[in-house]
Backbone as a ProteinNet text record, in pm:
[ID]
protein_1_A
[PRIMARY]
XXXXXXXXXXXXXXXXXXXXXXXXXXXXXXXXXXXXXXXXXXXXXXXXXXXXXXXXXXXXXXXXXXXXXXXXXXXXXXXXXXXXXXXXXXXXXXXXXXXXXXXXXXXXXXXXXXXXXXXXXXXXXXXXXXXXXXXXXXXXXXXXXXXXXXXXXXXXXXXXXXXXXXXXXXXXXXXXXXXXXXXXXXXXXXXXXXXXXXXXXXXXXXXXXXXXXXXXXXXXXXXXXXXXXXXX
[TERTIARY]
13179.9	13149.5	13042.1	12938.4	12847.4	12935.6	12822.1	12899	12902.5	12788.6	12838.5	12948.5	12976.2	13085.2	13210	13190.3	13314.8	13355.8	13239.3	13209.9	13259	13224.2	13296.8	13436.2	13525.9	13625.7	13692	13651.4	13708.6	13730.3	13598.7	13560.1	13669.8	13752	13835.3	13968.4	13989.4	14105.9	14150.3	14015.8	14040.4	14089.6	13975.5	14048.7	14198.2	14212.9	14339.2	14450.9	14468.9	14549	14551.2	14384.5	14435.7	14469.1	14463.8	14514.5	14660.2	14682	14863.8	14922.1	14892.2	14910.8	14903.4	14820.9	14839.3	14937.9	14912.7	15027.3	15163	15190.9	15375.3	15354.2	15230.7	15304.2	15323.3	15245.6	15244.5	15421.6	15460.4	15563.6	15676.9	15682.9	15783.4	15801.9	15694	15726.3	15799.6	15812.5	15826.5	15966.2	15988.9	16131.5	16179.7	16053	16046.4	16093.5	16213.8	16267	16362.9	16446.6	16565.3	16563.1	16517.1	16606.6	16745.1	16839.5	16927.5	17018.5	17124.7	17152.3	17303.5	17370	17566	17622	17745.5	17867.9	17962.2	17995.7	18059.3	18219.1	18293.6	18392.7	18580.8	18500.2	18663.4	18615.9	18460.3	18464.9	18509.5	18464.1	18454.5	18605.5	18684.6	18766.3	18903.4	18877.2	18923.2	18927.6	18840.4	18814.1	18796.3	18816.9	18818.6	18686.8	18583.5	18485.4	18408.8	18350.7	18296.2	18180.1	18116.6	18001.1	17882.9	17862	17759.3	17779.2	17882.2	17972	17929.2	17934.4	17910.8	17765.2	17673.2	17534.2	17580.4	17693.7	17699.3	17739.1	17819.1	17837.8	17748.3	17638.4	17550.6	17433.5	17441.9	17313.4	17241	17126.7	17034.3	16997.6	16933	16994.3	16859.2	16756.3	16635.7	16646.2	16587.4	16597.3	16484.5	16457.6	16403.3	16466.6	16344.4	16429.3	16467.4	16426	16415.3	16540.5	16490.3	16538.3	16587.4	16609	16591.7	16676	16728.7	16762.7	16866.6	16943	17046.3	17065	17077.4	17147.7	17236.3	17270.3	17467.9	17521.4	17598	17658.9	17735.6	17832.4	17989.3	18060.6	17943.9	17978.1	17952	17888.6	17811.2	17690.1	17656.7	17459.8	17430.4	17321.1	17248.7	17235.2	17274.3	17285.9	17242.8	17089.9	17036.7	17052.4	17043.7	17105.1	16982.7	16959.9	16830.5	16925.5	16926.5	16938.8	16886.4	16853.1	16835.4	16884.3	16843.1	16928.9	16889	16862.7	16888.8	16852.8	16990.3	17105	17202.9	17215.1	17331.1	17420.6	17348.3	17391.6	17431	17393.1	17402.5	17567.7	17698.2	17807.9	17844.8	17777.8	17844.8	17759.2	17624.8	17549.3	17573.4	17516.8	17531.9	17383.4	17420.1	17325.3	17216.1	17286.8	17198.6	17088.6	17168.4	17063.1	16985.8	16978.3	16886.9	16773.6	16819.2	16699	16633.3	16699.9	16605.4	16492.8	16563.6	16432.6	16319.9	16331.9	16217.6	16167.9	16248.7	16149	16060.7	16124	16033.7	15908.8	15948.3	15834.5	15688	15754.7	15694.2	15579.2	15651.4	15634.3	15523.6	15540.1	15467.7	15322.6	15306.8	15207.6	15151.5	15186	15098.8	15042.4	15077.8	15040.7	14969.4	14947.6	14890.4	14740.2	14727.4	14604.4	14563.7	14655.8	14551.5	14547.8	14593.2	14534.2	14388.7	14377.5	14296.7	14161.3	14174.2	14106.5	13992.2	14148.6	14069.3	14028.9	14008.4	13957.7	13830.5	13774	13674.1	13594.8	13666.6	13622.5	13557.8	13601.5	13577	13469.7	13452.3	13383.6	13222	13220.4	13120.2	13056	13227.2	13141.3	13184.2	13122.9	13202.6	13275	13399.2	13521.5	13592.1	13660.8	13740.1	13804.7	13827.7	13941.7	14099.1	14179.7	14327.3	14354.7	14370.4	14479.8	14333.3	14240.6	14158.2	14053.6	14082.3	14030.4	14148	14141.9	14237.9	14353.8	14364.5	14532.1	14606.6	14510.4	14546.9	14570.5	14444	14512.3	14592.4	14589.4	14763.5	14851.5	14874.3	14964.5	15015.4	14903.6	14888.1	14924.1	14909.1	14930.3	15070.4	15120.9	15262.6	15353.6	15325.2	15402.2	15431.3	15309.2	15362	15387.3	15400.4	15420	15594.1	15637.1	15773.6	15858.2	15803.2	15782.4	15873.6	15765.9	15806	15882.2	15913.7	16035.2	16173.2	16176.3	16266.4	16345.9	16226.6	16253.5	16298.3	16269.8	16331.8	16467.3	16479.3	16595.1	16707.2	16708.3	16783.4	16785.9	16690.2	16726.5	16830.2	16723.8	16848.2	17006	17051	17150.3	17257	17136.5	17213.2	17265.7	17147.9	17176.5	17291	17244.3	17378.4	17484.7	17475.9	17600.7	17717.8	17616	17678.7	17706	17700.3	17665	17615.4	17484.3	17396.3	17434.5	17353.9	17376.8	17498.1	17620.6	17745.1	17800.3	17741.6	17816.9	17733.6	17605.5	17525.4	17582.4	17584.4	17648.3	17748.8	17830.7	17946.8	17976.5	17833.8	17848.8	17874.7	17994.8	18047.5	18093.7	18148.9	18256.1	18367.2	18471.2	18584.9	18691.8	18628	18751.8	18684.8	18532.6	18455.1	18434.7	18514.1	18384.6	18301.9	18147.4	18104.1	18042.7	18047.1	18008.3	17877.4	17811.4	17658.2	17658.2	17540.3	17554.6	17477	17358.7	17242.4	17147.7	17044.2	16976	16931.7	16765.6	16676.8	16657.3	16529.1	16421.9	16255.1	16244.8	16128.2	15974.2	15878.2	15749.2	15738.5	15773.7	15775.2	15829.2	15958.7	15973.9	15923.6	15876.3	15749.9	15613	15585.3	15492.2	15525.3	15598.6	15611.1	15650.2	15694.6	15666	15478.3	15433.8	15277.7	15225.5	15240.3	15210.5	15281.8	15359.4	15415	15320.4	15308.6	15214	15090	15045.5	14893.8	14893.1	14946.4	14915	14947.4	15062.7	15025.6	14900.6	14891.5	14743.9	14589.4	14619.7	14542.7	14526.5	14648.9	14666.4	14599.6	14603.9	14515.6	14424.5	14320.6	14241.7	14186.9	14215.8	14203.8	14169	14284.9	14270.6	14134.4	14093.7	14037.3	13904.9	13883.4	13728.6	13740.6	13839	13782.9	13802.7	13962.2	14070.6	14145.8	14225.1	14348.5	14454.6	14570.8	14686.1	14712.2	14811.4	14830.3	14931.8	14859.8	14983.5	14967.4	14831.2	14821.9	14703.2	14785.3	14618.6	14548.2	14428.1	14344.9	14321.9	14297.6	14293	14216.5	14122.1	14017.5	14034.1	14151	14225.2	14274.4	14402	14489	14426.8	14322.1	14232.3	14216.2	14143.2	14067.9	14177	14297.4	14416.2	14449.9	14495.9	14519.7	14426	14308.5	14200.9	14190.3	14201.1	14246.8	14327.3	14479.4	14580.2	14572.6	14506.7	14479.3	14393	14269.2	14200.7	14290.2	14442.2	14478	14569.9
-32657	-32577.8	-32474.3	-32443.2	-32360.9	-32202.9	-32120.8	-32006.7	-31896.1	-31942.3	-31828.4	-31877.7	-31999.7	-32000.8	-31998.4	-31979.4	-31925.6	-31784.5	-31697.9	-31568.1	-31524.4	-31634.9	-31579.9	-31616.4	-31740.5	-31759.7	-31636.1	-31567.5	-31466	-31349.2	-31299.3	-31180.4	-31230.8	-31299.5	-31346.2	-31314.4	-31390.7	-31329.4	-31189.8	-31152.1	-31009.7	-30906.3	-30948.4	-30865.5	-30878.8	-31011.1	-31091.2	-30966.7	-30970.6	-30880.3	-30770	-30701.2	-30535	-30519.8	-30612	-30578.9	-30577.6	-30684.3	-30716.4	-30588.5	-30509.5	-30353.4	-30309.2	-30260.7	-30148	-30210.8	-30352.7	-30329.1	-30350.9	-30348.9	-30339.6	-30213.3	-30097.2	-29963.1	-29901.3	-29969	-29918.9	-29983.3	-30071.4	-30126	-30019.8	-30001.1	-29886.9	-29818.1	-29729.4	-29580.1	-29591.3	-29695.3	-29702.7	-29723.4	-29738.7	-29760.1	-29904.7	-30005	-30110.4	-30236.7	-30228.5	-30312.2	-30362	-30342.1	-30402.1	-30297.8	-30398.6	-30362.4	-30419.8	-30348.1	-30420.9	-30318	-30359.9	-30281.9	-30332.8	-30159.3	-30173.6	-30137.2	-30220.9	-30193.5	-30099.8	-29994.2	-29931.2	-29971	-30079	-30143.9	-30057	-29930.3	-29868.2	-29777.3	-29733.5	-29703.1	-29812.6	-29932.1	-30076.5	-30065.6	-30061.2	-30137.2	-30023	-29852.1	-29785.3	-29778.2	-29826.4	-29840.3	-30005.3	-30065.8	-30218.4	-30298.8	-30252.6	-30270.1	-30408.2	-30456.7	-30608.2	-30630.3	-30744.2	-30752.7	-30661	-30558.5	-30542.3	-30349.5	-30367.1	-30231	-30187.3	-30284.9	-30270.5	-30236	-30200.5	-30138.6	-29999.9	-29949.4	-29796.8	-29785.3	-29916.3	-29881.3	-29914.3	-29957.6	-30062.3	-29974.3	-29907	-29804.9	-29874.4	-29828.7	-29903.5	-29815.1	-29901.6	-29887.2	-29926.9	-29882.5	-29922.9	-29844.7	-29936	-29841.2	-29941.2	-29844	-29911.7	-29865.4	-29857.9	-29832.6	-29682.6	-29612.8	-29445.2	-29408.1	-29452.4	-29317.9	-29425.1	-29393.6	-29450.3	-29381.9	-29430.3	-29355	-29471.7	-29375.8	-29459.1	-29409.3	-29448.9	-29364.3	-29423.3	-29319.8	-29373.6	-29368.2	-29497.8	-29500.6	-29559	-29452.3	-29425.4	-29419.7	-29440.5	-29421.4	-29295.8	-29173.1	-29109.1	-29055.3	-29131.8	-29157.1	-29167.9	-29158.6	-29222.7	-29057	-29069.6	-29006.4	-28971.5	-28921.8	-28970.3	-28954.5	-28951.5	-28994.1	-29038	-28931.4	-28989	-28937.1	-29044.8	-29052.4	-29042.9	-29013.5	-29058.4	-29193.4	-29252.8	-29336.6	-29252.8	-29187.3	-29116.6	-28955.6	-28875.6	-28916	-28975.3	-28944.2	-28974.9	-29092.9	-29187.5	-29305.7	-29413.3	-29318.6	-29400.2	-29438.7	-29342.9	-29426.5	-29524.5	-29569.2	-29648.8	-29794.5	-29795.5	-29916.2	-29923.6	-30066.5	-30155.3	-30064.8	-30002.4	-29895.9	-29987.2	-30025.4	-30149.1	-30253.5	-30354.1	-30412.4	-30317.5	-30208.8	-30133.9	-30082.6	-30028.6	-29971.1	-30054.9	-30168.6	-30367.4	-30351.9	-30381.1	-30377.3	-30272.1	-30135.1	-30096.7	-30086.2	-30107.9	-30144.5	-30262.3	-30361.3	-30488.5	-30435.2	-30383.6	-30324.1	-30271.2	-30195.5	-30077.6	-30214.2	-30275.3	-30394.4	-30487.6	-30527.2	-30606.4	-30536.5	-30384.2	-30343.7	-30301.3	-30262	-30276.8	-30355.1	-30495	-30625.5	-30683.2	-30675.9	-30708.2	-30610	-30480	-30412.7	-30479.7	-30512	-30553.3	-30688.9	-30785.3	-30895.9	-30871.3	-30790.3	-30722.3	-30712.3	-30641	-30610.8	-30700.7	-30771.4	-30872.9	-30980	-31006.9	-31101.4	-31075	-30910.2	-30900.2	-30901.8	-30848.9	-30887	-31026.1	-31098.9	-31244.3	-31278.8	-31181.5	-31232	-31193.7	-31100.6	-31021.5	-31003	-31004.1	-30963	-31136.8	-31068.5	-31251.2	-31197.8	-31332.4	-31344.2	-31361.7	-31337.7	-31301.4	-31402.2	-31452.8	-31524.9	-31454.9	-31561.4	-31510.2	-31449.5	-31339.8	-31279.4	-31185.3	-31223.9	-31169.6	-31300.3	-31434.8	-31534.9	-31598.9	-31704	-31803	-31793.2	-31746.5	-31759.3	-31618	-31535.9	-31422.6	-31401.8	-31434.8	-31439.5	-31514.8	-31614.4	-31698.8	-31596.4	-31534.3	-31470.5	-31355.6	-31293.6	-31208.3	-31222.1	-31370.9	-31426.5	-31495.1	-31528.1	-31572.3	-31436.9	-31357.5	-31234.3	-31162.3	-31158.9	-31062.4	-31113.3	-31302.2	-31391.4	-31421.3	-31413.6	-31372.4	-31258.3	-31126.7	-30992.7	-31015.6	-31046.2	-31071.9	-31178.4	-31310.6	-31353.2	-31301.8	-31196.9	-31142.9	-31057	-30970	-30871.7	-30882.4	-31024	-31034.4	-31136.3	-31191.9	-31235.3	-31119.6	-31027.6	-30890.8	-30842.2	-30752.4	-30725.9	-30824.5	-30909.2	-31016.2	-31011.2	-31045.4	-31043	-30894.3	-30786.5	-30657.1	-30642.9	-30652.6	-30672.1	-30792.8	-30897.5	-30986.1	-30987.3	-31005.5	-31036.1	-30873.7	-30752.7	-30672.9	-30579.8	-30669.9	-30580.3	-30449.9	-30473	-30292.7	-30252.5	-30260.9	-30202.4	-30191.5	-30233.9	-30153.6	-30051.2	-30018.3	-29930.9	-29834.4	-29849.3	-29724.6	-29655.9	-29761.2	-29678	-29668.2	-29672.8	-29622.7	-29538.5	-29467.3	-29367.8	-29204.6	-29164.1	-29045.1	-29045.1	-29134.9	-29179.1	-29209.9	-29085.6	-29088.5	-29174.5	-29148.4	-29183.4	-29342.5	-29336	-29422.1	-29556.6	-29695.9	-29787.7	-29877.5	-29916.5	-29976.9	-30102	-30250.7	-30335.3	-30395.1	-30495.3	-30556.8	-30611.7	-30578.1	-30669.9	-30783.3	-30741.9	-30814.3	-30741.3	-30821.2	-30773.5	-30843.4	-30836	-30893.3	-30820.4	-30855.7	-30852	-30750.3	-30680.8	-30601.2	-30652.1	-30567.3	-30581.8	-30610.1	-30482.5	-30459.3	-30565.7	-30630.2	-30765.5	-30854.4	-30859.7	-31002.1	-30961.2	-30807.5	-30810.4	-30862.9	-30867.5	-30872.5	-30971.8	-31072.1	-31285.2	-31318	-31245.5	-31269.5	-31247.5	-31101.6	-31066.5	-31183.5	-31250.5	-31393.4	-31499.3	-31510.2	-31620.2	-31582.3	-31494.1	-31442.3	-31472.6	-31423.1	-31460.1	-31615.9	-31681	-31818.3	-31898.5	-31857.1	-31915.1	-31852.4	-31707.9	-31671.7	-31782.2	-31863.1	-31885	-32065.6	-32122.8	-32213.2	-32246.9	-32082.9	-32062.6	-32111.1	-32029.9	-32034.4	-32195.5	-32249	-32406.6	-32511.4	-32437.5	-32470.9	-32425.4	-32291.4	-32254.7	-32342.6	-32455.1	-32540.6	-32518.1	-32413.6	-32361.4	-32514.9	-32530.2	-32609.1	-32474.1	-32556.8	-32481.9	-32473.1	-32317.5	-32311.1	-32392.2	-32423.8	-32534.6	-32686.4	-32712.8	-32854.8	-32893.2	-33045.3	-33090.2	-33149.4	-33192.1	-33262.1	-33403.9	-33501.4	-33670.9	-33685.5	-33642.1	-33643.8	-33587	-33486	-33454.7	-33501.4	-33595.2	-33685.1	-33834.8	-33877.8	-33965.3	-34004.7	-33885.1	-33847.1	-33815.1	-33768.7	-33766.2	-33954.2	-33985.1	-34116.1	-34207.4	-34180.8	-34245.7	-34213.8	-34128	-34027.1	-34078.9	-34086.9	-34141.4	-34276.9	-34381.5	-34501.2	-34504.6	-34422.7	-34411.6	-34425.5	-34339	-34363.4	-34416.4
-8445.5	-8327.8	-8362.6	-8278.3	-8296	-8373	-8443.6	-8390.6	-8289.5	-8257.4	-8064.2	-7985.4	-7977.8	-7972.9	-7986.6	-8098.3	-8224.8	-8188.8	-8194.6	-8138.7	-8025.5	-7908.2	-7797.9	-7733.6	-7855.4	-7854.6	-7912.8	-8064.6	-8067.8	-8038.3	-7968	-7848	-7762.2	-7712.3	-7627.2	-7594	-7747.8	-7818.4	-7863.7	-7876.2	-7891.1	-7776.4	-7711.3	-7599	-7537.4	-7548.8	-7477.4	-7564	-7697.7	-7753.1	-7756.6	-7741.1	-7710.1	-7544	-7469.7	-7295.2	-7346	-7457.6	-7466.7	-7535.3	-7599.8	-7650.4	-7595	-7507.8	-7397	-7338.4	-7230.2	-7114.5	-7178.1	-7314.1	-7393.3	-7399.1	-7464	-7443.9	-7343.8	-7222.8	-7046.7	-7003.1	-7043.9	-7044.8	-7110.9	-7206.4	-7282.3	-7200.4	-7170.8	-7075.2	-6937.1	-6871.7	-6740.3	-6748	-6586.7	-6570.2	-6512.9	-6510.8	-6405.6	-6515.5	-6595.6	-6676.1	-6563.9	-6514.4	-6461.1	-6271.2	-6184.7	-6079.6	-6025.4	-5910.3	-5888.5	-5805.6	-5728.5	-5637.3	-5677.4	-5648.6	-5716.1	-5572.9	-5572.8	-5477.2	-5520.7	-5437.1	-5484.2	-5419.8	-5494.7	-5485.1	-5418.1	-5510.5	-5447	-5330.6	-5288.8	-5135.7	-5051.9	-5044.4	-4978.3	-4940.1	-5020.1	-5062.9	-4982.1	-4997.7	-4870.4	-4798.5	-4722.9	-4563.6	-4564.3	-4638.7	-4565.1	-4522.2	-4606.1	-4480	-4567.9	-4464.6	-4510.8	-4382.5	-4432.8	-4364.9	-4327	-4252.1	-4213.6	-4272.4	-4256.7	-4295.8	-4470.5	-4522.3	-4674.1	-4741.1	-4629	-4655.3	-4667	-4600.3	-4642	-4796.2	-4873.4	-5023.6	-5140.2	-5037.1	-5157	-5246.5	-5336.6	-5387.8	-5483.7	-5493.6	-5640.2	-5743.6	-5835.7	-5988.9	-6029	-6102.6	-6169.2	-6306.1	-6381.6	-6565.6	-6635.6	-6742.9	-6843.7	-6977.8	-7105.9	-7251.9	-7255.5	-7192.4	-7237	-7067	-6981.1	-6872.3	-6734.4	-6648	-6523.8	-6403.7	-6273	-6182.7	-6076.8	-5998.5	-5926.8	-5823.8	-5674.8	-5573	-5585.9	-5589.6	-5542.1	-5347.1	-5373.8	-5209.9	-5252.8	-5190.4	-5164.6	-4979.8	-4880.8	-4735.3	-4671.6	-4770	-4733.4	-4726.5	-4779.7	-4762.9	-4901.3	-4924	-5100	-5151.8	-5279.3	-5419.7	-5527.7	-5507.5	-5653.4	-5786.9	-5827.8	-6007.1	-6102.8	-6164.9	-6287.8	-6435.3	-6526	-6632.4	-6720.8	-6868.7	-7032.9	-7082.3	-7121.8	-7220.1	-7369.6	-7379.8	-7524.1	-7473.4	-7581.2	-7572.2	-7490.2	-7372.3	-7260.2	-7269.6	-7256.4	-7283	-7424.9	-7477.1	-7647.6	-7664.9	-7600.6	-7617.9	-7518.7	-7443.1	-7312.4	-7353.1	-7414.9	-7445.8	-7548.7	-7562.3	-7690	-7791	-7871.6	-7907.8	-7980.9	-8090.9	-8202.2	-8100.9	-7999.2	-7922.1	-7897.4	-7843.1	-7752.4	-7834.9	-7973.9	-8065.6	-8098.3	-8138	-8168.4	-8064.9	-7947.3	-7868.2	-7849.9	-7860.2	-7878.8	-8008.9	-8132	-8256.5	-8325.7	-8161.1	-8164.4	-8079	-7989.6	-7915.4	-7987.8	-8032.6	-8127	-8240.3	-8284.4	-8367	-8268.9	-8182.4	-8106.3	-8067.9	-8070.1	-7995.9	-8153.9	-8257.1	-8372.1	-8413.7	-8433.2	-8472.8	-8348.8	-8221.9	-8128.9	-8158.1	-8196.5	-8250.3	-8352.1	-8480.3	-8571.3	-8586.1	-8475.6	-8420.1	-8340.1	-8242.6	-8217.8	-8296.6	-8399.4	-8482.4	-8561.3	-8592.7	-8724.7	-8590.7	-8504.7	-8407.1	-8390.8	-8376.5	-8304	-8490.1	-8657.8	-8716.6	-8724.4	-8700.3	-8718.8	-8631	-8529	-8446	-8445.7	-8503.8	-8540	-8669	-8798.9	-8948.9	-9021.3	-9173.6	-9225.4	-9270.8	-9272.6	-9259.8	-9392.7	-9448.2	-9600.6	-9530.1	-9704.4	-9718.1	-9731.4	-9703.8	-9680.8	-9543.9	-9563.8	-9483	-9355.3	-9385.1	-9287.9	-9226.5	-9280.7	-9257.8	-9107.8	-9144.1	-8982.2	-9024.1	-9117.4	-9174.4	-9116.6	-9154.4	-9112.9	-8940.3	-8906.2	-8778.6	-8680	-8740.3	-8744.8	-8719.3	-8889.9	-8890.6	-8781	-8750.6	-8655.6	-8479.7	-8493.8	-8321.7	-8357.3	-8463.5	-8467.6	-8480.6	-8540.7	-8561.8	-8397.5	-8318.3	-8166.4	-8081	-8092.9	-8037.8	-8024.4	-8155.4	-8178	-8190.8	-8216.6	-8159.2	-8026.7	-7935	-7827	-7717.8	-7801.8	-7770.2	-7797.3	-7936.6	-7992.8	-7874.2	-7827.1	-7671.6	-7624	-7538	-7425.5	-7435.9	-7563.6	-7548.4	-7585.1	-7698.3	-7713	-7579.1	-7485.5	-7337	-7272.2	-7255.7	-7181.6	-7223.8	-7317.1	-7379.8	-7348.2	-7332.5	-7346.1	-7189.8	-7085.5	-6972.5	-6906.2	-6925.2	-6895.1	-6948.4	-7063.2	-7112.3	-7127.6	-7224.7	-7218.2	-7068.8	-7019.3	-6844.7	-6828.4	-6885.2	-6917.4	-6787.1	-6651.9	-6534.1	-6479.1	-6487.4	-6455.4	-6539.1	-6701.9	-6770.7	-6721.9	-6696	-6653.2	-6537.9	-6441.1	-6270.1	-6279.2	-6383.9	-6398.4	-6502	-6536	-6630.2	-6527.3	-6587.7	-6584.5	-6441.3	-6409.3	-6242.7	-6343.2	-6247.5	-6274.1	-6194.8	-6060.2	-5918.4	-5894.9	-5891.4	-5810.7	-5898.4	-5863.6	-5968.8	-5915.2	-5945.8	-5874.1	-5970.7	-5893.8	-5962.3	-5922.6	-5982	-5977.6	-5811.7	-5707.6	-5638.7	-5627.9	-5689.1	-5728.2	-5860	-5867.3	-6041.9	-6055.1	-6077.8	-6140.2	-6218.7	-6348.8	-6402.4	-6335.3	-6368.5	-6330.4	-6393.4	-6351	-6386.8	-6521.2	-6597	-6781.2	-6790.8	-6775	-6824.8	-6876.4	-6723.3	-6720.6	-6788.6	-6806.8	-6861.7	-6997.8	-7105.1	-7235.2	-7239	-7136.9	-7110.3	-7112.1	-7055.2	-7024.4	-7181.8	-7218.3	-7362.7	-7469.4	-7474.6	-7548.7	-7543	-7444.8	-7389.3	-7449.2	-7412.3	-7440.9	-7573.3	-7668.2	-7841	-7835.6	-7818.7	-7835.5	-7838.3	-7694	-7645.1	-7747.6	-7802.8	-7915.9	-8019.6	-8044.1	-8171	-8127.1	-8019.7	-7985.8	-7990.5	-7938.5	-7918.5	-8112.5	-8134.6	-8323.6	-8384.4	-8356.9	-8312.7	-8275.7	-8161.1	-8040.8	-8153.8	-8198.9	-8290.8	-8371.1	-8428.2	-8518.1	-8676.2	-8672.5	-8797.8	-8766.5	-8890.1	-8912.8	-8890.7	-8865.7	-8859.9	-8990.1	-9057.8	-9204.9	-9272.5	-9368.4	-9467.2	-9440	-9298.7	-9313.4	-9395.9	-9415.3	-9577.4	-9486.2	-9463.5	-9438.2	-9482.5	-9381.3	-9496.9	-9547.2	-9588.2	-9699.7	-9808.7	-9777.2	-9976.2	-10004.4	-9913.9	-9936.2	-10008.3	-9927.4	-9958.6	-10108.4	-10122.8	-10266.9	-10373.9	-10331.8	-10452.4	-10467.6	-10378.1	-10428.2	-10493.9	-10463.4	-10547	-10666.7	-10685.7	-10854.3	-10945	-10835.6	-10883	-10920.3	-10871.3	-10875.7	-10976.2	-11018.5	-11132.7	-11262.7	-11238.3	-11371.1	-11390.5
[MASK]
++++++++++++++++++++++++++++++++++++++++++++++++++++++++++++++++++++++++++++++++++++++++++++++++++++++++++++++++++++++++++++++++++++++++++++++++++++++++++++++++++++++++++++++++++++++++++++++++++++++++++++++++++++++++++++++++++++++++

């Protein structure tokens, strides 16, 4: 392959990974990890009420890694409620999942820079061998590539299974309990699915300039060993 085009495969890539750093640390700060709206089961459940009646118990619930917020409805109008998850919440969550995920985070948006980096190196200066050559940035697009599958399966896990959003809306209700009525996945989510994707496709791209993937031989070494071997 030429190298301007080499050049502007890795001008590509480059950018592709520093957009993927910013929008994971634009991702951290926010609160748009998990929406979802809670029933508040023992108002409902006093007055009997069902069907159309049960919009007076229904409040919502949005969070991310650091903070987020809740109205509460109980049958007398909405409640608001803004939280911490640190401290506040550190005994009600699964603490260990929760720090994983932002030290993958944290992890994903470093190695997404010096993917970054060594891309627009490559693209611009000459290229060292090893770890600043295709190997390196292999390494670099497999590392925030898995970074970030790591994420979202830890979230996931913390949210479903450990039922993050009911220990929250049911943090510090004594009389009241309220359960999930619905819950998705937010923006930040999906942003750090897009940021997965994006390095894969880096690491194609890599491919695509006309690198071998690391650790494969080529048939022309293979070739030439057996001819060797047959020599003796």
């Amino acid at each position: 392959m030429p190298a301007q085009q080499k050049k502007l495969i890795f001008c590509t890539a480059g950018v592709l990974s520093l957009a993927c750093a910013l929008g994971t640390a634009a991702a951290v700060g926010t609160q748009l990890w998990v929406r979802g709206t809670m029933l508040c089961s023992t108002g409902a459940l006093l007055v009997n009420a069902t069907g159309a009646e049960l919009h007076k118990f229904i409040g919502e619930i949005q969070y991310g890694l650091f903070s987020g917020q809740r109205v509460r409805q109980c049958g007398l109008g909405g409640r608001p409620f803004h939280f911490s998850v640190f401290p506040d919440l550190l005994k009600i969550i699964p603490a260990s999942i929760h720090v994983s995920v932002i030290l993958f985070c944290t992890v994903l948006i470093i190695f997404a820079l010096v993917g970054a980096g060594f891309f627009m190196f490559n693209a611009f200066g000459s290229p060292y061998e090893t770890l600043h050559g295709p190997l390196g940035l292999y390494l670099w697009s497999f590392i925030a590539c898995s970074c970030g599958c790591l994420i979202m399966i830890l979230f996931s896990s913390e949210v479903k299974i450990h039922h993050l959003s009911e220990k929250i809306a049911n943090f510090k209700e004594g009389t009241f309990t309220f359960k999930t009525h619905s819950e998705q996945f937010a923006n930040s989510f999906w942003t750090i699915l897009v940021c997965s994707l994006v390095h894969f496709i880096n690491a194609l791209l890599i491919r695509f300039a006309g690198f071998e993937f690391p650790f494969s031989k080529s048939k022309d070494s293979g070739t030439i060993t057996g001819a060797v071997d047959l020599m003796y």
